[in-house]
CSV table of C-alpha atoms and ligand atoms in Angstrom, one decimal:
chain,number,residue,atom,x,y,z
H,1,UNK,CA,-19.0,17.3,-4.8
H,2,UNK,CA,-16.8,16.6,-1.7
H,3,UNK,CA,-20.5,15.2,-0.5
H,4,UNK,CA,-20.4,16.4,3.1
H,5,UNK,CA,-16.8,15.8,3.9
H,6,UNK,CA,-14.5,18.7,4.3
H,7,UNK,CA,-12.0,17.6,2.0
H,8,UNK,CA,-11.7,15.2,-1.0
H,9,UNK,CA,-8.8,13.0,1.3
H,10,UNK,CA,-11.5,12.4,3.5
H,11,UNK,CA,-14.2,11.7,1.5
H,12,UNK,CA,-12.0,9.4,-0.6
H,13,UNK,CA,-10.7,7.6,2.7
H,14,UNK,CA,-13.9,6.5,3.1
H,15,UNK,CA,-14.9,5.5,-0.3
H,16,UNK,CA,-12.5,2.2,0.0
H,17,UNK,CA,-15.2,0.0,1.0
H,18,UNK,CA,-17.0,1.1,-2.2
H,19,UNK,CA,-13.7,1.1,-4.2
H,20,UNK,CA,-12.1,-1.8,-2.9
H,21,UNK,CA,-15.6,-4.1,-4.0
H,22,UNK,CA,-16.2,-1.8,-7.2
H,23,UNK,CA,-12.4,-3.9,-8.2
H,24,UNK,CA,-13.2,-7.3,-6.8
H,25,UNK,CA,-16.6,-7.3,-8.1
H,26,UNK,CA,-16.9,-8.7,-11.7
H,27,UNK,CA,-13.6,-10.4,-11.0
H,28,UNK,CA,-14.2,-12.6,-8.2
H,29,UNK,CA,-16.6,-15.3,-8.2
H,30,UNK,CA,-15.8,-16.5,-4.3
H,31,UNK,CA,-18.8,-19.1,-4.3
H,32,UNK,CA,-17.1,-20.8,-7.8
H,33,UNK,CA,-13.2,-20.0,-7.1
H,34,UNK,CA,-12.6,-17.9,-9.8
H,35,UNK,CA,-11.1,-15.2,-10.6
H,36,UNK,CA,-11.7,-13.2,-13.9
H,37,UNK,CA,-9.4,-10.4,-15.3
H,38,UNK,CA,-9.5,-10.5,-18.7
H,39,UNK,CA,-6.1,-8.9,-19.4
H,40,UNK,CA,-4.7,-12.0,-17.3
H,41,UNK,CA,-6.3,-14.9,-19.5
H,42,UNK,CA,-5.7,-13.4,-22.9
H,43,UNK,CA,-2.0,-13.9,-21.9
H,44,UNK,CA,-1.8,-16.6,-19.4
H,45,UNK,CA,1.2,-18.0,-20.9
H,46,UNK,CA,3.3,-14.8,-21.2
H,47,UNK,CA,2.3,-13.7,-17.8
H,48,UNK,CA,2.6,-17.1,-15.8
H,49,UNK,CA,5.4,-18.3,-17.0
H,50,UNK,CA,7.8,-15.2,-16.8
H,51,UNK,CA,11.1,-16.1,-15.4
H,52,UNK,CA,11.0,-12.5,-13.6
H,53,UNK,CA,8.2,-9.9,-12.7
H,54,UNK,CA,9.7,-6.3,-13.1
H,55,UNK,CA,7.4,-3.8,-11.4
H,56,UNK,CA,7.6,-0.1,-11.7
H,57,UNK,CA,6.1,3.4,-10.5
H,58,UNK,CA,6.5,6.2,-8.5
H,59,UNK,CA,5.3,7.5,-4.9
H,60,UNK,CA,2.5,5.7,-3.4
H,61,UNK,CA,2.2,3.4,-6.4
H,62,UNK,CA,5.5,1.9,-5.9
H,63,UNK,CA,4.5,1.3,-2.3
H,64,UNK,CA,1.4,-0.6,-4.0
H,65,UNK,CA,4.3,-2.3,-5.7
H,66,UNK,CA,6.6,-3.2,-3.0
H,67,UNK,CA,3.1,-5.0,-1.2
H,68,UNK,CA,2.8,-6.5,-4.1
H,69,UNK,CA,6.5,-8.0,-4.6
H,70,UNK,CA,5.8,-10.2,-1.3
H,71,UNK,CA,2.3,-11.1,-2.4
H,72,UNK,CA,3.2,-12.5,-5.6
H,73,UNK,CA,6.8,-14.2,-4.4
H,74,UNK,CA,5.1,-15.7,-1.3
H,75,UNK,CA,1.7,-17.0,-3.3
H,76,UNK,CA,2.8,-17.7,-6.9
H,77,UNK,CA,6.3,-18.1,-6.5
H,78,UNK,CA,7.8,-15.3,-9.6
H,79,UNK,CA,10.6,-13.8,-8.5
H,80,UNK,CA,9.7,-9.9,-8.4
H,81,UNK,CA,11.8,-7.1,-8.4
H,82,UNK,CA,10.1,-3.4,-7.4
H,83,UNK,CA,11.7,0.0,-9.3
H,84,UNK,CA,11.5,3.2,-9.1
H,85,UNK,CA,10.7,4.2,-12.4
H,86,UNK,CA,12.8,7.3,-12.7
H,87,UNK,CA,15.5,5.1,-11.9
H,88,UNK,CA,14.6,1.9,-14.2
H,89,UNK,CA,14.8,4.2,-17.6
H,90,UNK,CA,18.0,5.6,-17.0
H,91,UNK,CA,19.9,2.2,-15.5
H,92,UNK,CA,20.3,0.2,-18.8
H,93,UNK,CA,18.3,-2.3,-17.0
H,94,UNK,CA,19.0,-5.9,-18.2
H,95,UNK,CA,15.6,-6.9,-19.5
H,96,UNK,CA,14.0,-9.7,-22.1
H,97,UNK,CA,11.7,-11.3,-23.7
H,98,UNK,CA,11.1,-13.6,-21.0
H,99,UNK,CA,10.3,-10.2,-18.3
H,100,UNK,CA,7.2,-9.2,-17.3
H,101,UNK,CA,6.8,-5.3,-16.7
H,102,UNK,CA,4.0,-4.2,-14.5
H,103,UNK,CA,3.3,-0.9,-14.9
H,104,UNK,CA,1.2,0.7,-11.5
H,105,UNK,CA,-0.5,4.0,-11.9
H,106,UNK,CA,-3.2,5.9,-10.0
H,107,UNK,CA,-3.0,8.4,-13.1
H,108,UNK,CA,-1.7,6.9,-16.2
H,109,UNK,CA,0.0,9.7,-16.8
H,110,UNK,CA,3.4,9.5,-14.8
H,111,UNK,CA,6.0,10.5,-17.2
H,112,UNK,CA,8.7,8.7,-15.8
H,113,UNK,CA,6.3,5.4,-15.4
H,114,UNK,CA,5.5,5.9,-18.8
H,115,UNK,CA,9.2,6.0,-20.5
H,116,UNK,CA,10.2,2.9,-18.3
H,117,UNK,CA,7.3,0.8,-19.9
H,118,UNK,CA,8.6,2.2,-23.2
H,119,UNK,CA,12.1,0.9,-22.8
H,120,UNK,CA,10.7,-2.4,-21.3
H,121,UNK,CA,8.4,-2.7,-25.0
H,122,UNK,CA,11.8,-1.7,-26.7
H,123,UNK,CA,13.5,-4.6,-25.2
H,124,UNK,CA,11.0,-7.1,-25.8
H,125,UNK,CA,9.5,-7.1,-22.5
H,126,UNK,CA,5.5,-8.2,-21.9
H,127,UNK,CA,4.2,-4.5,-20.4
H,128,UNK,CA,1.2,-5.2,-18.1
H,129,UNK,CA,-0.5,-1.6,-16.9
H,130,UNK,CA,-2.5,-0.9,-13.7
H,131,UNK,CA,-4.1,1.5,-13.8
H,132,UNK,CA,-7.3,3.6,-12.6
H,133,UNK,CA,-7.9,6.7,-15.1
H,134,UNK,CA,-9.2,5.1,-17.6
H,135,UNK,CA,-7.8,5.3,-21.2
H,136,UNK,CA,-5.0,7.3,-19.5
H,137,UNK,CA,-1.5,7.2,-21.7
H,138,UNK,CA,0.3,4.1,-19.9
H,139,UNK,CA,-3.1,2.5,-19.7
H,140,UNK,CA,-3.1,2.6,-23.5
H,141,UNK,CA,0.9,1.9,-24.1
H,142,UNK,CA,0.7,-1.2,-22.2
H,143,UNK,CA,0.4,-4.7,-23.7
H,144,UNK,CA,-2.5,-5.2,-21.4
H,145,UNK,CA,-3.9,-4.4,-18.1
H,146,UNK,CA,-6.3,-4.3,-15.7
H,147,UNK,CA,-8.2,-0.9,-14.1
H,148,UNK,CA,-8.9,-0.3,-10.2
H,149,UNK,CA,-12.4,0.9,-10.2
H,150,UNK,CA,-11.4,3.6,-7.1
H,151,UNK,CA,-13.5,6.4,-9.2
H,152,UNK,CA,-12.2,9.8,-9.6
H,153,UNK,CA,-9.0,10.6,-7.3
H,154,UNK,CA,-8.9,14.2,-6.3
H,155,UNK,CA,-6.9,15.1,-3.4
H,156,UNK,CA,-3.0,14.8,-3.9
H,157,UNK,CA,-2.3,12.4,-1.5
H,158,UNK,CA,-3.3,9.0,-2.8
H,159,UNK,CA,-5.5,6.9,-0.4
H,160,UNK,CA,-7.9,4.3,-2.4
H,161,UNK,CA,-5.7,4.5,-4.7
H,162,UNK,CA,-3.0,2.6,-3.0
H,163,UNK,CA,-5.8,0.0,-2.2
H,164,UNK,CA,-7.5,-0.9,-4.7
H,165,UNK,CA,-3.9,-1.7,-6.8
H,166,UNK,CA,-2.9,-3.6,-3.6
H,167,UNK,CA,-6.7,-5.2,-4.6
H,168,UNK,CA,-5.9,-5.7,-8.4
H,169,UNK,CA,-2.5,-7.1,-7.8
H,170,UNK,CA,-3.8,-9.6,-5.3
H,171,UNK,CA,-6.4,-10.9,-7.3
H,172,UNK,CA,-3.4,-11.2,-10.3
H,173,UNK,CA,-0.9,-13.1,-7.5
H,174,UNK,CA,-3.8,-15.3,-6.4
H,175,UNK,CA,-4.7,-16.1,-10.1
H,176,UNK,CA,-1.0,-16.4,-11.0
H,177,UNK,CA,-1.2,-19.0,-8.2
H,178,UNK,CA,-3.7,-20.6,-9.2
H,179,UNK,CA,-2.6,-21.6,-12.9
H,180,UNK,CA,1.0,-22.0,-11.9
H,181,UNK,CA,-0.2,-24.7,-8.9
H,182,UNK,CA,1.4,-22.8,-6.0
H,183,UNK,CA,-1.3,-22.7,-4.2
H,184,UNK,CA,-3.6,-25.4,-2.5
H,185,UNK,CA,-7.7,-24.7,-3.7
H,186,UNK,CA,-8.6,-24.5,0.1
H,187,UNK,CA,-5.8,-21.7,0.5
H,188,UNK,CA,-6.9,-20.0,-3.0
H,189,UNK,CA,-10.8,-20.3,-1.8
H,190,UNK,CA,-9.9,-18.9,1.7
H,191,UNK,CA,-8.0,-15.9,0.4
H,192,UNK,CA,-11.3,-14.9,-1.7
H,193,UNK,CA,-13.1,-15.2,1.0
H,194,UNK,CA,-10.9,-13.1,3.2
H,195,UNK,CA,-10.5,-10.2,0.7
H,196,UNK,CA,-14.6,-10.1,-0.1
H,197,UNK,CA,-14.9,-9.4,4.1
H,198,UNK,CA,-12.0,-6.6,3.7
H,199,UNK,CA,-14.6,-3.8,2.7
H,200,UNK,CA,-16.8,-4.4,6.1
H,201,UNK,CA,-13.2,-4.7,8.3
H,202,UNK,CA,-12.1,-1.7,6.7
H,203,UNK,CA,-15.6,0.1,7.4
H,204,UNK,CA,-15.1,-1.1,11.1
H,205,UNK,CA,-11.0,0.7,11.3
H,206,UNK,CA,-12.9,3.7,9.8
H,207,UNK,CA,-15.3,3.7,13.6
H,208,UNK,CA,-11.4,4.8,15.2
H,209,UNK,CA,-11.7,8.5,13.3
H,210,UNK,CA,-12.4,9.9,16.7
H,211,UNK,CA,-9.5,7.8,18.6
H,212,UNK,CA,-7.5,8.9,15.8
H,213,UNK,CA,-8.4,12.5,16.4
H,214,UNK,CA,-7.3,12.4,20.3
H,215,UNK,CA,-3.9,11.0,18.7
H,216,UNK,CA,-3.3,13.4,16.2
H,217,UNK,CA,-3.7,16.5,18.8
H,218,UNK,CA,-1.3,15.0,20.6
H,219,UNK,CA,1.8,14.3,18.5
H,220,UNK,CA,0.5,17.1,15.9
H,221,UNK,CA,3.6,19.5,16.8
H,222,UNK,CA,6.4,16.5,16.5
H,223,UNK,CA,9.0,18.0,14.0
H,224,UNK,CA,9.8,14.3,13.3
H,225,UNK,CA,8.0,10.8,13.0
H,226,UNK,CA,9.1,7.1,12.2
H,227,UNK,CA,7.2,4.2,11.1
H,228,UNK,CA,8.3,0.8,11.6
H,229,UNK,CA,6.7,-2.7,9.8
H,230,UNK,CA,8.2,-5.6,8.5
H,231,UNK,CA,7.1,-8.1,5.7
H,232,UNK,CA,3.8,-7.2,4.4
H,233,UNK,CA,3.9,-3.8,6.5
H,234,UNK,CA,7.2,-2.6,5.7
H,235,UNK,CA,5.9,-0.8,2.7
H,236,UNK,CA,2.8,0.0,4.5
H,237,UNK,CA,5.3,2.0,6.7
H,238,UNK,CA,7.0,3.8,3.8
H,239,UNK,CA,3.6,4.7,2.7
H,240,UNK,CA,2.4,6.0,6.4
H,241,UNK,CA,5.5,8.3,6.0
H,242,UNK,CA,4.9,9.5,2.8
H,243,UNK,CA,1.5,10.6,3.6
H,244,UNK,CA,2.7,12.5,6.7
H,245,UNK,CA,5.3,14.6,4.7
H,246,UNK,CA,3.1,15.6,1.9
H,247,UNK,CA,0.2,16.5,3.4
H,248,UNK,CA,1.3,18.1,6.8
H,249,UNK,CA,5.1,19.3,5.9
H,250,UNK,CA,6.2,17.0,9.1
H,251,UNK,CA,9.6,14.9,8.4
H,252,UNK,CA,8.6,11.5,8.8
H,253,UNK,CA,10.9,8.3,7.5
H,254,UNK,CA,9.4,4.6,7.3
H,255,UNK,CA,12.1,2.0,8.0
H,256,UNK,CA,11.7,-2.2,8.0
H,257,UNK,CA,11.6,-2.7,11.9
H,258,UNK,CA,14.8,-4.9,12.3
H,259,UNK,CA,16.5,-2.3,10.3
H,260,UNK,CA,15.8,0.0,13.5
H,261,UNK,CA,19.3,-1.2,15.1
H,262,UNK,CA,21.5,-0.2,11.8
H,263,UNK,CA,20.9,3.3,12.7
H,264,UNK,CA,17.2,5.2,13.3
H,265,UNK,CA,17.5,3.9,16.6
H,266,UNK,CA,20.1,7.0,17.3
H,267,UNK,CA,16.8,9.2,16.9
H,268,UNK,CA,15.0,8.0,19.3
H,269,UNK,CA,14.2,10.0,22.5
H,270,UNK,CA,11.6,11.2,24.4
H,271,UNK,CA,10.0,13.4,21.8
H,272,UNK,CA,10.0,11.0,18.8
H,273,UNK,CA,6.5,9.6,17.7
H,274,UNK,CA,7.4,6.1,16.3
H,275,UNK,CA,4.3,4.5,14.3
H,276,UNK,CA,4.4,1.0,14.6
H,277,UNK,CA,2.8,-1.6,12.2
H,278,UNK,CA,2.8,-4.8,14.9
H,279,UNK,CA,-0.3,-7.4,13.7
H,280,UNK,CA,-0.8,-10.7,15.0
H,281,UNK,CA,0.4,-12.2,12.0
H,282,UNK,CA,3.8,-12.0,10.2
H,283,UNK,CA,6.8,-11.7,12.7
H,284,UNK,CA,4.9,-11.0,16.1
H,285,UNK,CA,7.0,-11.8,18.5
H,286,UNK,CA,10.2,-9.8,16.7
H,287,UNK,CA,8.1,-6.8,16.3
H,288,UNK,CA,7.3,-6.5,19.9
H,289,UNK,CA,11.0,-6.8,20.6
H,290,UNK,CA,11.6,-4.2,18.2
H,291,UNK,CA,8.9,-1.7,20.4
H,292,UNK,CA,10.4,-3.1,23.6
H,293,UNK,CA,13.7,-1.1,22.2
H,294,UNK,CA,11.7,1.8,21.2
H,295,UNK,CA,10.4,2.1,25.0
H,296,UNK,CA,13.7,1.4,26.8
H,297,UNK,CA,14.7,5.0,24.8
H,298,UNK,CA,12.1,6.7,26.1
H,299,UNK,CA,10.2,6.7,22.4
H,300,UNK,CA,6.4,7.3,21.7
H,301,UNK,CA,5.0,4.1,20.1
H,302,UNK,CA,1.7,4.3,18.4
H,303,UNK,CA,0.8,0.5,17.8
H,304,UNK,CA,-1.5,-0.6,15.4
H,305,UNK,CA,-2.3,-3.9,16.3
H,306,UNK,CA,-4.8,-6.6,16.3
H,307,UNK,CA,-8.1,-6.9,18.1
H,308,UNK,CA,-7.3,-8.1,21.2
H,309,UNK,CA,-3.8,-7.2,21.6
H,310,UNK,CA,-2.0,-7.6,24.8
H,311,UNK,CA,1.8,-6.9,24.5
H,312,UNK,CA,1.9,-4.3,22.2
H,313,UNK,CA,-1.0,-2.3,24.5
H,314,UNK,CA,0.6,-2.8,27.5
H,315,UNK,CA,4.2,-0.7,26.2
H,316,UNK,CA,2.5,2.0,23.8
H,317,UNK,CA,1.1,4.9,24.8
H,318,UNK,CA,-1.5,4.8,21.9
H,319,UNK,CA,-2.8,1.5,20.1
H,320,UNK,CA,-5.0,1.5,16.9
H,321,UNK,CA,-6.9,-2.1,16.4
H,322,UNK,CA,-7.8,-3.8,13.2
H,323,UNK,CA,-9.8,-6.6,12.5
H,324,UNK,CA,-7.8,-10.3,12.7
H,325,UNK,CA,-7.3,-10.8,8.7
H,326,UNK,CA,-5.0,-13.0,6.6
H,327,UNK,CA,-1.2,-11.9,6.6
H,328,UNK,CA,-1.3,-10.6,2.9
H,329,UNK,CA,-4.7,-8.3,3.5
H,330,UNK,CA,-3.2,-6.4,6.3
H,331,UNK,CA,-1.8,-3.8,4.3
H,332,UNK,CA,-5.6,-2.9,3.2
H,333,UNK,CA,-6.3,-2.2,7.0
H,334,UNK,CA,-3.4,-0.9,8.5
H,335,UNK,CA,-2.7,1.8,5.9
H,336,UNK,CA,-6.3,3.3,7.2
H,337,UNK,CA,-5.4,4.7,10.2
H,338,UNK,CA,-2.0,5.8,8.3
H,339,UNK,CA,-4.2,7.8,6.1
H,340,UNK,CA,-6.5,9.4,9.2
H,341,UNK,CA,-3.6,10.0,11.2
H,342,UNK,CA,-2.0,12.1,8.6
H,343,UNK,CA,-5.0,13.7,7.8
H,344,UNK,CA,-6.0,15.0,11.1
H,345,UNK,CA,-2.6,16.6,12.1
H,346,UNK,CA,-2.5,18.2,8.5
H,347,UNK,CA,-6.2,19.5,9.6
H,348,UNK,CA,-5.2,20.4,12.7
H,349,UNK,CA,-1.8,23.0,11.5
H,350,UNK,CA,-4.0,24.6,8.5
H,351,UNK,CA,-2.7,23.2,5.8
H,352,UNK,CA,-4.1,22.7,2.5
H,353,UNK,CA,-5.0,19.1,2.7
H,354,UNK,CA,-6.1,18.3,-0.7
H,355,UNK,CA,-3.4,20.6,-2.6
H,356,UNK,CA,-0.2,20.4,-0.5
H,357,UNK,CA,2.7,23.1,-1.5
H,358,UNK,CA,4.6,22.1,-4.3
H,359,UNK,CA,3.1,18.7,-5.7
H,360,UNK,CA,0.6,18.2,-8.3
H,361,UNK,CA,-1.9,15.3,-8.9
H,362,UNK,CA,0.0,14.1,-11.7
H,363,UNK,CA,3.6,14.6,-12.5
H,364,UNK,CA,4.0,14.7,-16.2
H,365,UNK,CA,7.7,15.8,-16.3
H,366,UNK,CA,10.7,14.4,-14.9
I,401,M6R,O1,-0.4,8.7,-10.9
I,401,M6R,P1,0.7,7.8,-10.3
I,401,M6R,O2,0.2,6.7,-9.5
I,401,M6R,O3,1.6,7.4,-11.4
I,401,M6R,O4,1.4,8.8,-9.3
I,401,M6R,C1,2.6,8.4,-8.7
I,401,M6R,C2,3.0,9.4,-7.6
I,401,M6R,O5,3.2,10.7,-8.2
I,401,M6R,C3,1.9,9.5,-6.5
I,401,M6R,O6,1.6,8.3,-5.9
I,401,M6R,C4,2.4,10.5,-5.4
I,401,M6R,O7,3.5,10.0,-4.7
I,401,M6R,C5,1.2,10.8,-4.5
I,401,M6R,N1,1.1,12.2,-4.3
I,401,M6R,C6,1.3,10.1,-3.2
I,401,M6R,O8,0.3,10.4,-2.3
């Protein structure tokens, strides 16, 4: 069942091609400029005109969330506000009628995801679930919703997961857009056209498994690794962390680039592995400045950069390229080699890759 891979986290790292069109397909008509999600046009007037977007989950979902926060702010202009779930339910958040609560889980089961969408139905709040088990608990408690098609998660650490709700939550920002008029047709066409090529780009980051490999081995034994990003990749950075500490027990933080100087920056020496998220688009120029820092304290920069990169390649000692995509689909290629990397230095110590010590799949307690 783990069809020739060693482990599910492998097999299901490469399944995002598949997973990431199994969600678009059905919903995105590219050649017409639609988009269909049926959960979305029963309640185009709730959802559109929301005075606030409220999103909450846990772990990797709430990275899915944070992505999401700049997608829908930058594209359909609602302001957005990203919780942690466990932290939501017991805030005596201010919420209304007039809120929108999205709801994002891989499971449907969360238990703290699913008493924050209670309290935000208590309140009068319009509860909008994404989710991929289907006719999971929060799937069913929500007002409406919309299902990534990712197919069966197994391994613990959440790879298409992560995006294919980066995929559904696009698709709801671009639609959002659309209806609301903050977006120009040509811009709406062009970003359907850019996600439908996402599955083949992410197929071609998938070719680096082997570069990967050679940089895993080498920074396997680091008791300690950063990731930097900003905009778009911040969360992507949080994420690359995440899947780092779960998987092979390494302490790893992921910090907003520019946040560096406020203190991480007093980590950084000779031994430190920094990962750093530094795509042509979305804040270049500061990014390189921010690994120009990095190598003046002696750090380790991984880059993962653009085709064709020159600055970037010319101070790390590693770069992993991604095809040239629009700003708000990076995050669907530069989490990839996130997910390899973590994958191949949890290999590489012995651990249990799919069933990491101490976490479960789902978490159905507080
Ligand atoms: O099923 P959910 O998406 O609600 O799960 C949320 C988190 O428990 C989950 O993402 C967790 O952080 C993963 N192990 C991350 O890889």
């Amino acid at each position: 069942e783990k069809a020739g891979y060693d482990h599910f986290m492998l097999k299901e790292i490469y399944e995002q091609p598949d997973a990431i069109t199994d969600t678009y397909r059905g919903r995105m008509l590219v050649e017409e400029g639609i988009i269909r999600m049926a959960g979305v046009d029963d309640n185009m007037a709730r959802i559109a005109n929301a005075k606030r977007i409220i999103i909450v989950a846990c772990g990797t979902s709430w990275h899915a969330g944070l992505v999401a926060e700049y997608i829908f702010e930058d594209l359909a202009r609602i302001p957005v506000e990203v919780e942690y779930a466990s932290e939501f339910r017991y805030r005596n958040p201010v919420i209304s009628e007039n809120d929108v609560v999205i709801a994002i889980s891989q499971s449907g089961e969360t238990a703290d995801t699913m008493a924050a969408i209670k309290l935000a139905k208590e309140k009068g709040a319009f509860v909008f679930g994404v989710c991929n088990v289907v006719g999971s608990s929060i799937s069913r408690e929500a007002h409406a919703g919309a299902y990534t098609h990712a197919g069966p998660e197994i391994g613990v650490a959440s790879t298409k997961a992560f995006t294919t709700q980066i995929t559904v939550l696009t698709l709801m920002a671009l639609k959002l857009a659309k209806h609301r008029g903050t977006i120009s047709d040509s811009t709406f066409r062009f970003h359907l056209q850019e996600l439908e090529r996402i599955p083949a780009k992410i197929t071609k980051v998938l070719e680096e498994n082997d570069h990967i490999k050679i940089i895993a081995e080498k920074y396997k034994n680091s008791p300690n690794c950063l990731y930097l990003g900003r905009g778009y990749n911040f969360p992507v950075a949080l994420e690359g962390a995440l899947k780092l500490k779960e998987i092979s027990y390494i302490h790893a933080e992921g910090y907003p680039a520019a946040e560096m100087k406020h203190g991480p920056i007093a980590l950084i020496d000779e031994s430190m592995p920094v990962v750093v998220i530094a795509t042509s688009k979305g804040h270049y120029d500061k990014v390189v400045s921010n690994v120009q820092e990095i190598k003046a304290r002696q750090g380790k920069i991984i880059g993962i950069v653009t085709e064709g990169d020159e600055a970037v390649r010319e101070l790390a000692d590693y770069v992993i390229e991604i095809p040239e995509t629009i700003e708000s689909l990076t995050p669907l290629l530069t989490t990839i080699p996130l997910q390899l990397l973590s994958y191949h230095i949890a290999v590489m110590l012995g651990k249990n890759v799919d069933q990491p010590r101490n976490l479960a799949k789902s978490v159905t307690v507080e």
